[in-house]
Short mmCIF file of C-alpha atoms and ligand atoms in Angstrom, two decimals:
data_model
loop_
_atom_site.label_atom_id
_atom_site.label_comp_id
_atom_site.label_asym_id
_atom_site.label_seq_id
_atom_site.Cartn_x
_atom_site.Cartn_y
_atom_site.Cartn_z
CA MET U 1 137.23 -45.08 -120.27
CA THR U 2 135.47 -44.51 -116.99
CA VAL U 3 133.56 -41.39 -116.51
CA SER U 4 133.12 -40.30 -112.98
CA LEU U 5 130.62 -37.67 -112.51
CA VAL U 6 130.87 -35.48 -109.15
CA THR U 7 128.18 -33.32 -108.16
CA GLY U 8 129.06 -30.48 -105.83
CA GLY U 9 132.60 -31.14 -107.53
CA ALA U 10 133.81 -27.26 -106.92
CA GLY U 11 133.16 -27.56 -103.31
CA PHE U 12 135.57 -28.24 -100.46
CA VAL U 13 135.47 -32.12 -100.49
CA GLY U 14 134.32 -32.30 -104.14
CA SER U 15 137.50 -30.56 -105.42
CA HIS U 16 139.80 -32.81 -103.53
CA LEU U 17 137.76 -35.88 -105.07
CA CYS U 18 137.95 -34.45 -108.54
CA ASP U 19 141.96 -34.20 -108.14
CA ARG U 20 142.11 -37.68 -106.80
CA LEU U 21 140.06 -39.10 -109.62
CA ILE U 22 142.05 -37.39 -112.28
CA ALA U 23 145.17 -38.57 -110.78
CA ASP U 24 143.78 -42.09 -110.86
CA GLY U 25 143.25 -41.71 -114.47
CA ALA U 26 139.39 -41.24 -114.69
CA ASP U 27 137.57 -38.80 -116.91
CA VAL U 28 135.80 -36.44 -114.45
CA LEU U 29 132.53 -34.52 -115.01
CA CYS U 30 132.30 -31.82 -112.34
CA VAL U 31 128.86 -30.38 -111.98
CA ASP U 32 128.12 -27.60 -109.54
CA ASN U 33 125.91 -24.64 -109.36
CA PHE U 34 128.71 -22.57 -107.42
CA PHE U 35 126.45 -21.92 -104.55
CA THR U 36 129.36 -22.56 -102.09
CA GLY U 37 132.01 -24.02 -104.13
CA PRO U 38 133.91 -21.43 -106.23
CA LYS U 39 135.36 -22.02 -109.53
CA SER U 40 138.84 -21.29 -108.27
CA ASN U 41 138.71 -24.61 -106.47
CA VAL U 42 138.96 -26.46 -109.70
CA SER U 43 140.62 -23.79 -112.06
CA HIS U 44 143.80 -25.78 -111.76
CA LEU U 45 142.28 -28.86 -113.27
CA ARG U 46 140.96 -26.96 -116.44
CA ARG U 47 144.30 -27.68 -118.08
CA GLU U 48 143.48 -31.36 -117.98
CA GLU U 49 141.93 -32.82 -120.79
CA ARG U 50 140.18 -35.39 -118.90
CA PHE U 51 138.39 -32.85 -116.67
CA GLU U 52 135.11 -30.98 -117.65
CA LEU U 53 133.14 -28.56 -115.54
CA LEU U 54 129.39 -27.94 -116.15
CA ARG U 55 127.39 -25.29 -114.39
CA HIS U 56 124.08 -27.06 -113.39
CA ASP U 57 121.73 -27.23 -110.39
CA VAL U 58 120.99 -30.63 -109.44
CA THR U 59 117.64 -29.86 -108.35
CA ILE U 60 116.73 -30.10 -112.35
CA PRO U 61 117.16 -33.52 -114.28
CA LEU U 62 120.47 -34.15 -115.90
CA PHE U 63 120.99 -36.02 -119.09
CA VAL U 64 124.63 -37.06 -119.51
CA GLU U 65 126.45 -40.45 -119.73
CA ALA U 66 128.50 -41.52 -116.51
CA ASP U 67 129.79 -44.76 -115.14
CA ARG U 68 130.17 -43.65 -111.66
CA ILE U 69 128.43 -40.77 -109.82
CA TYR U 70 129.56 -39.24 -106.48
CA ASN U 71 126.58 -37.08 -105.34
CA LEU U 72 128.05 -34.49 -103.20
CA ALA U 73 125.93 -31.34 -104.10
CA CYS U 74 124.67 -29.91 -101.15
CA PRO U 75 125.77 -26.95 -98.85
CA ALA U 76 127.38 -28.38 -95.65
CA SER U 77 127.71 -25.68 -93.13
CA PRO U 78 124.86 -24.47 -91.06
CA VAL U 79 125.52 -20.70 -92.23
CA HIS U 80 125.06 -21.81 -95.79
CA TYR U 81 122.34 -24.52 -95.53
CA GLN U 82 120.21 -22.36 -93.30
CA HIS U 83 120.64 -19.30 -95.77
CA ASP U 84 117.85 -20.81 -97.99
CA PRO U 85 116.39 -23.91 -96.14
CA VAL U 86 113.78 -24.64 -98.72
CA GLN U 87 116.44 -24.87 -101.54
CA THR U 88 118.77 -27.17 -99.04
CA THR U 89 115.80 -29.60 -98.70
CA LYS U 90 115.27 -29.43 -102.42
CA THR U 91 119.18 -30.07 -103.37
CA SER U 92 119.01 -33.02 -101.05
CA VAL U 93 115.82 -34.62 -102.05
CA HIS U 94 115.14 -33.57 -105.58
CA GLY U 95 118.98 -33.59 -106.27
CA ALA U 96 118.93 -37.21 -105.17
CA ILE U 97 116.17 -38.22 -107.21
CA ASN U 98 117.64 -36.62 -110.30
CA MET U 99 120.93 -38.30 -109.78
CA LEU U 100 119.42 -41.76 -108.92
CA GLU U 101 117.27 -41.52 -112.14
CA LEU U 102 120.61 -40.57 -114.24
CA ALA U 103 122.19 -43.55 -112.40
CA THR U 104 119.41 -45.80 -113.47
CA ARG U 105 119.42 -44.61 -117.23
CA SER U 106 123.09 -44.97 -117.49
CA LYS U 107 123.68 -48.03 -115.38
CA ALA U 108 125.96 -46.36 -113.11
CA ARG U 109 127.07 -46.76 -109.66
CA ILE U 110 125.98 -43.97 -107.50
CA LEU U 111 127.68 -42.84 -104.00
CA GLN U 112 125.80 -40.75 -101.64
CA ALA U 113 127.62 -38.15 -99.46
CA SER U 114 125.47 -38.47 -96.46
CA THR U 115 126.43 -37.20 -93.08
CA SER U 116 126.73 -37.95 -89.31
CA GLU U 117 123.88 -35.23 -88.93
CA ILE U 118 121.52 -38.29 -89.64
CA TYR U 119 122.35 -39.16 -85.92
CA GLY U 120 121.19 -35.69 -84.75
CA ASP U 121 121.87 -35.08 -80.98
CA PRO U 122 122.79 -38.74 -80.32
CA ASP U 123 122.05 -40.59 -77.23
CA VAL U 124 124.41 -43.50 -78.20
CA HIS U 125 128.16 -42.77 -78.26
CA PRO U 126 130.08 -43.46 -80.65
CA GLN U 127 127.74 -43.89 -83.22
CA PRO U 128 127.43 -47.11 -85.14
CA GLU U 129 125.52 -47.28 -88.47
CA THR U 130 122.76 -49.06 -86.94
CA TYR U 131 121.89 -46.05 -84.69
CA THR U 132 118.82 -44.57 -86.08
CA GLY U 133 119.27 -41.34 -84.78
CA ARG U 134 117.67 -38.48 -82.67
CA VAL U 135 116.87 -35.58 -84.94
CA ASN U 136 114.52 -32.83 -84.35
CA PRO U 137 112.33 -32.79 -87.82
CA ILE U 138 111.16 -29.22 -87.27
CA GLY U 139 114.31 -27.20 -86.05
CA PRO U 140 116.34 -24.95 -88.04
CA ARG U 141 119.02 -27.80 -88.72
CA ALA U 142 116.01 -30.11 -90.03
CA CYS U 143 116.38 -28.82 -93.71
CA TYR U 144 119.88 -30.42 -93.85
CA ASP U 145 119.60 -33.42 -91.54
CA GLU U 146 116.02 -34.55 -92.72
CA GLY U 147 117.01 -33.64 -96.46
CA LYS U 148 120.06 -36.07 -96.02
CA ARG U 149 117.76 -38.66 -94.21
CA CYS U 150 115.30 -38.61 -96.96
CA ALA U 151 118.02 -38.92 -99.63
CA GLU U 152 119.21 -42.11 -97.78
CA THR U 153 115.87 -43.46 -97.97
CA LEU U 154 115.55 -42.59 -101.75
CA PHE U 155 119.04 -44.65 -102.24
CA PHE U 156 117.66 -47.64 -100.57
CA ASP U 157 114.49 -47.51 -102.40
CA PHE U 158 116.11 -47.19 -105.66
CA HIS U 159 118.22 -50.22 -104.66
CA ARG U 160 115.51 -52.46 -103.64
CA GLN U 161 113.00 -51.37 -106.48
CA TYR U 162 115.38 -50.91 -109.47
CA SER U 163 118.41 -53.06 -108.32
CA LEU U 164 120.61 -49.91 -108.58
CA GLU U 165 124.03 -50.21 -107.35
CA ILE U 166 124.30 -47.77 -104.40
CA LYS U 167 126.98 -46.72 -102.09
CA VAL U 168 126.08 -44.63 -98.97
CA VAL U 169 128.74 -43.01 -96.76
CA ARG U 170 127.99 -40.92 -93.69
CA ILE U 171 130.72 -38.24 -93.29
CA PHE U 172 131.69 -36.75 -90.11
CA ASN U 173 133.23 -33.63 -89.60
CA THR U 174 135.95 -32.88 -92.19
CA TYR U 175 138.69 -30.21 -92.64
CA GLY U 176 141.41 -29.32 -94.86
CA PRO U 177 142.65 -26.76 -97.44
CA ARG U 178 139.72 -25.24 -99.63
CA MET U 179 137.39 -24.85 -96.76
CA ASP U 180 135.43 -21.48 -97.01
CA PRO U 181 136.93 -19.16 -94.49
CA ASN U 182 133.40 -17.66 -93.86
CA ASP U 183 131.25 -20.74 -93.50
CA GLY U 184 131.27 -20.81 -89.65
CA ARG U 185 132.79 -24.33 -89.45
CA VAL U 186 134.75 -24.70 -86.19
CA VAL U 187 138.13 -25.63 -87.79
CA SER U 188 138.07 -22.67 -90.36
CA ASN U 189 136.71 -20.30 -87.69
CA PHE U 190 139.34 -20.97 -85.28
CA ILE U 191 142.11 -20.76 -87.69
CA VAL U 192 141.08 -17.54 -89.46
CA GLN U 193 140.46 -15.79 -86.08
CA ALA U 194 143.78 -16.99 -84.76
CA LEU U 195 145.45 -15.76 -87.85
CA ARG U 196 143.71 -12.43 -87.80
CA GLY U 197 144.48 -12.18 -84.03
CA ASP U 198 140.53 -11.85 -83.28
CA ASP U 199 138.97 -13.61 -80.28
CA ILE U 200 138.39 -17.30 -80.74
CA THR U 201 134.53 -17.93 -80.45
CA ILE U 202 133.49 -20.77 -78.22
CA TYR U 203 129.96 -21.88 -78.13
CA GLY U 204 128.60 -23.07 -74.71
CA ASP U 205 131.28 -23.88 -72.16
CA GLY U 206 133.68 -25.60 -74.94
CA GLN U 207 133.44 -29.01 -73.40
CA GLN U 208 131.34 -30.31 -76.34
CA THR U 209 133.52 -32.71 -78.43
CA ARG U 210 133.86 -33.21 -82.17
CA SER U 211 136.07 -35.44 -84.17
CA PHE U 212 137.93 -34.23 -87.20
CA CYS U 213 138.92 -36.10 -90.33
CA TYR U 214 141.50 -34.68 -92.70
CA VAL U 215 139.96 -34.36 -96.27
CA ASP U 216 142.70 -36.79 -98.04
CA ASP U 217 141.47 -39.45 -95.56
CA LEU U 218 137.90 -38.84 -96.39
CA VAL U 219 138.44 -38.85 -100.29
CA ASP U 220 140.31 -42.09 -99.95
CA GLY U 221 137.57 -43.55 -98.06
CA LEU U 222 134.85 -42.35 -100.73
CA VAL U 223 137.07 -43.86 -103.59
CA ARG U 224 137.51 -47.20 -101.76
CA MET U 225 133.53 -47.23 -101.14
CA MET U 226 132.98 -46.64 -104.86
CA HIS U 227 135.25 -49.59 -105.73
CA SER U 228 133.86 -51.81 -103.07
CA GLU U 229 132.05 -54.99 -104.10
CA SER U 230 128.46 -54.56 -105.41
CA SER U 231 126.96 -56.25 -102.29
CA VAL U 232 128.34 -53.47 -100.28
CA THR U 233 125.62 -50.48 -100.06
CA GLY U 234 126.42 -49.02 -96.71
CA PRO U 235 125.62 -46.89 -94.92
CA ILE U 236 129.19 -46.82 -93.79
CA ASN U 237 130.64 -44.21 -91.34
CA ILE U 238 133.88 -42.45 -92.57
CA GLY U 239 135.42 -40.07 -89.89
CA ASN U 240 138.28 -39.83 -87.81
CA PRO U 241 137.39 -41.32 -84.12
CA GLY U 242 139.87 -39.13 -82.18
CA GLU U 243 137.72 -37.02 -80.08
CA PHE U 244 138.61 -33.37 -79.02
CA THR U 245 136.63 -30.86 -76.87
CA MET U 246 136.46 -27.36 -78.48
CA LEU U 247 138.57 -25.85 -75.92
CA GLN U 248 141.41 -28.64 -76.91
CA LEU U 249 141.03 -27.56 -80.51
CA ALA U 250 141.33 -23.92 -79.82
CA GLU U 251 144.30 -24.34 -77.82
CA LEU U 252 146.02 -26.44 -80.49
CA VAL U 253 145.13 -23.85 -83.11
CA LEU U 254 146.59 -21.06 -81.04
CA ARG U 255 149.73 -23.08 -80.46
CA LEU U 256 150.30 -24.10 -84.16
CA VAL U 257 149.47 -20.59 -85.37
CA GLY U 258 151.59 -18.94 -82.72
CA SER U 259 148.58 -16.64 -81.96
CA LYS U 260 147.74 -14.62 -78.93
CA SER U 261 144.01 -14.41 -79.52
CA ARG U 262 141.86 -14.82 -76.53
CA LEU U 263 138.87 -17.11 -76.05
CA ARG U 264 135.40 -15.73 -76.10
CA PHE U 265 132.44 -17.80 -75.08
CA MET U 266 128.91 -17.37 -76.64
CA PRO U 267 125.55 -19.17 -76.08
CA LEU U 268 125.33 -22.73 -77.66
CA PRO U 269 123.22 -22.70 -80.99
CA ILE U 270 119.88 -24.54 -80.89
CA ASP U 271 120.02 -28.42 -81.58
CA ASP U 272 123.96 -28.40 -81.41
CA PRO U 273 125.07 -31.84 -80.66
CA LYS U 274 127.13 -32.15 -77.44
CA GLN U 275 129.32 -35.12 -78.79
CA ARG U 276 129.88 -36.53 -82.15
CA GLN U 277 132.29 -39.52 -82.69
CA PRO U 278 132.13 -41.99 -85.41
CA ASP U 279 132.31 -45.89 -84.87
CA ILE U 280 134.41 -46.77 -87.87
CA ARG U 281 134.63 -50.65 -87.38
CA LEU U 282 132.56 -51.27 -90.51
CA ALA U 283 134.89 -49.04 -92.73
CA LYS U 284 138.04 -50.90 -91.32
CA GLU U 285 136.19 -54.48 -91.84
CA VAL U 286 134.80 -53.81 -95.24
CA LEU U 287 136.93 -51.13 -96.88
CA GLY U 288 140.26 -51.84 -94.94
CA TRP U 289 140.09 -47.90 -94.39
CA GLU U 290 141.10 -45.95 -91.35
CA PRO U 291 142.42 -42.38 -91.26
CA LYS U 292 146.16 -41.86 -91.48
CA VAL U 293 146.55 -38.13 -90.71
CA GLY U 294 146.70 -36.90 -87.26
CA LEU U 295 144.85 -33.70 -86.28
CA GLU U 296 148.07 -31.65 -85.75
CA ASP U 297 149.46 -32.52 -89.08
CA GLY U 298 146.07 -31.76 -90.77
CA LEU U 299 145.98 -28.57 -89.08
CA VAL U 300 149.48 -27.49 -90.07
CA GLU U 301 148.43 -28.01 -93.81
CA THR U 302 145.14 -26.08 -93.33
CA ILE U 303 146.69 -23.45 -91.45
CA SER U 304 149.26 -22.79 -94.19
CA TYR U 305 146.46 -22.82 -96.76
CA PHE U 306 144.53 -20.22 -94.82
CA ARG U 307 147.62 -18.27 -94.12
CA ARG U 308 148.26 -18.01 -98.17
CA ARG U 309 144.58 -17.18 -98.81
CA LEU U 310 144.30 -14.17 -96.17
CA THR U 311 147.53 -12.82 -97.42
CA GLN U 312 146.12 -12.98 -101.09
CA SER U 313 142.78 -11.32 -100.11
N1 LIG L 1 132.76 -31.26 -94.97
C1 LIG L 1 132.11 -32.04 -93.97
O1 LIG L 1 132.62 -32.08 -92.88
C2 LIG L 1 131.06 -32.75 -94.33
C3 LIG L 1 130.47 -33.70 -93.20
C4 LIG L 1 129.33 -34.40 -93.58
C5 LIG L 1 128.79 -34.51 -94.79
N2 LIG L 1 129.42 -33.71 -95.93
C6 LIG L 1 128.86 -33.84 -97.11
O2 LIG L 1 129.64 -33.58 -98.24
C7 LIG L 1 129.20 -32.97 -99.32
C8 LIG L 1 130.26 -31.90 -99.81
O3 LIG L 1 130.59 -31.15 -98.59
P1 LIG L 1 131.48 -29.75 -98.48
O4 LIG L 1 131.91 -29.72 -97.24
O5 LIG L 1 132.49 -29.93 -99.59
O6 LIG L 1 130.64 -28.64 -98.82
P2 LIG L 1 130.66 -27.47 -99.85
O7 LIG L 1 129.58 -26.68 -99.53
O8 LIG L 1 132.05 -26.88 -99.97
O9 LIG L 1 130.33 -28.13 -101.26
C9 LIG L 1 129.02 -28.39 -101.66
C10 LIG L 1 128.97 -28.14 -103.22
O10 LIG L 1 127.80 -28.46 -103.71
C11 LIG L 1 127.41 -27.41 -104.47
N3 LIG L 1 126.04 -27.25 -104.68
C12 LIG L 1 125.11 -26.79 -103.82
N4 LIG L 1 123.93 -26.96 -104.06
C13 LIG L 1 123.88 -27.34 -105.39
C14 LIG L 1 123.01 -27.62 -106.24
N5 LIG L 1 121.59 -27.45 -106.00
N6 LIG L 1 123.33 -28.12 -107.53
C15 LIG L 1 124.64 -28.21 -107.83
N7 LIG L 1 125.59 -27.93 -107.01
C16 LIG L 1 125.24 -27.51 -105.63
C17 LIG L 1 128.12 -25.95 -104.06
O11 LIG L 1 128.09 -25.10 -104.85
C18 LIG L 1 129.48 -26.62 -103.55
O12 LIG L 1 130.34 -26.66 -104.53
C19 LIG L 1 128.03 -32.44 -99.03
O13 LIG L 1 126.91 -33.27 -99.51
C20 LIG L 1 128.03 -32.51 -97.45
O14 LIG L 1 126.58 -32.57 -96.83
C21 LIG L 1 130.36 -32.76 -95.53
#
């Protein structure tokens, strides 16, 4: 019997990961403090005997048994991680220490959900894993970016110092069902605005680009990484390299929703990166992974989720 612990398991990505692990036959312990992930994201799993849900804050040490630990606990959208920046840094740093110590005690493999924010506002494009980034350490995004950078440092130090088996994945923008409609992320923002007929808010001139990975593709990458040979530590980028301007994304969403919303231009937030695109050659080579779901198909699934959700509320 293999016990997989998922911190942040009630969140957007974590809940899909729990679904996948249960489907794969694992016992899953989902640990969450429900700060940004509602219990309803995993309520359908409570019928499963192999699924357990534990309310716990990862900034506090945890004493359980696990074979594999997926460390996803951390608010991921600027609205949420800037709400209590000190707690965000604590979640990344103290949370990483607590989970790494748990992995050391249980002799578990541990995977860190790191982020493309490690690269900051990059001057290398697309970003390979060897790029060390351009992050402002004192700006309003630093609690997240630097917290995640420090977590990576801790992972590699535990690996070097205690021979712990680590897996570090740098996740690029991911979207899909169960995103929070109010968290200010661009895909959910555009879809919700289009469905409600509200103006679509575009920051800056809308020419900044992002790449968008559908959540099922990301989860497949996380699972492949966890099962990779012990010599594979990462960091490995997981994301969809298809690059779109914000204007292109807005037009696609408007077309798929069939909405007549208009575009409204707003000033660009501080330290907002102009371009972000993963270099995924390493993921292809080492994990045999590449994204399969195109933006249009993924958006259709996500739009139908939000349509259902908005009619329920
Ligand atoms: N979604 C993306 O595009 C993306 C991109 C890069 C990295 N990531 C990383 O992936 C992980 C999951 O992101 P997500 O999009 O699902 O975000 P999310 O906010 O939906 O999920 C995070 C989960 O962590 C929980 N959490 C927060 N602080 C906690 C704490 N102190 N103790 C226990 N639980 C806590 C939240 O309640 C939530 O359920 C995060 O670590 C994030 O940094 C996500």
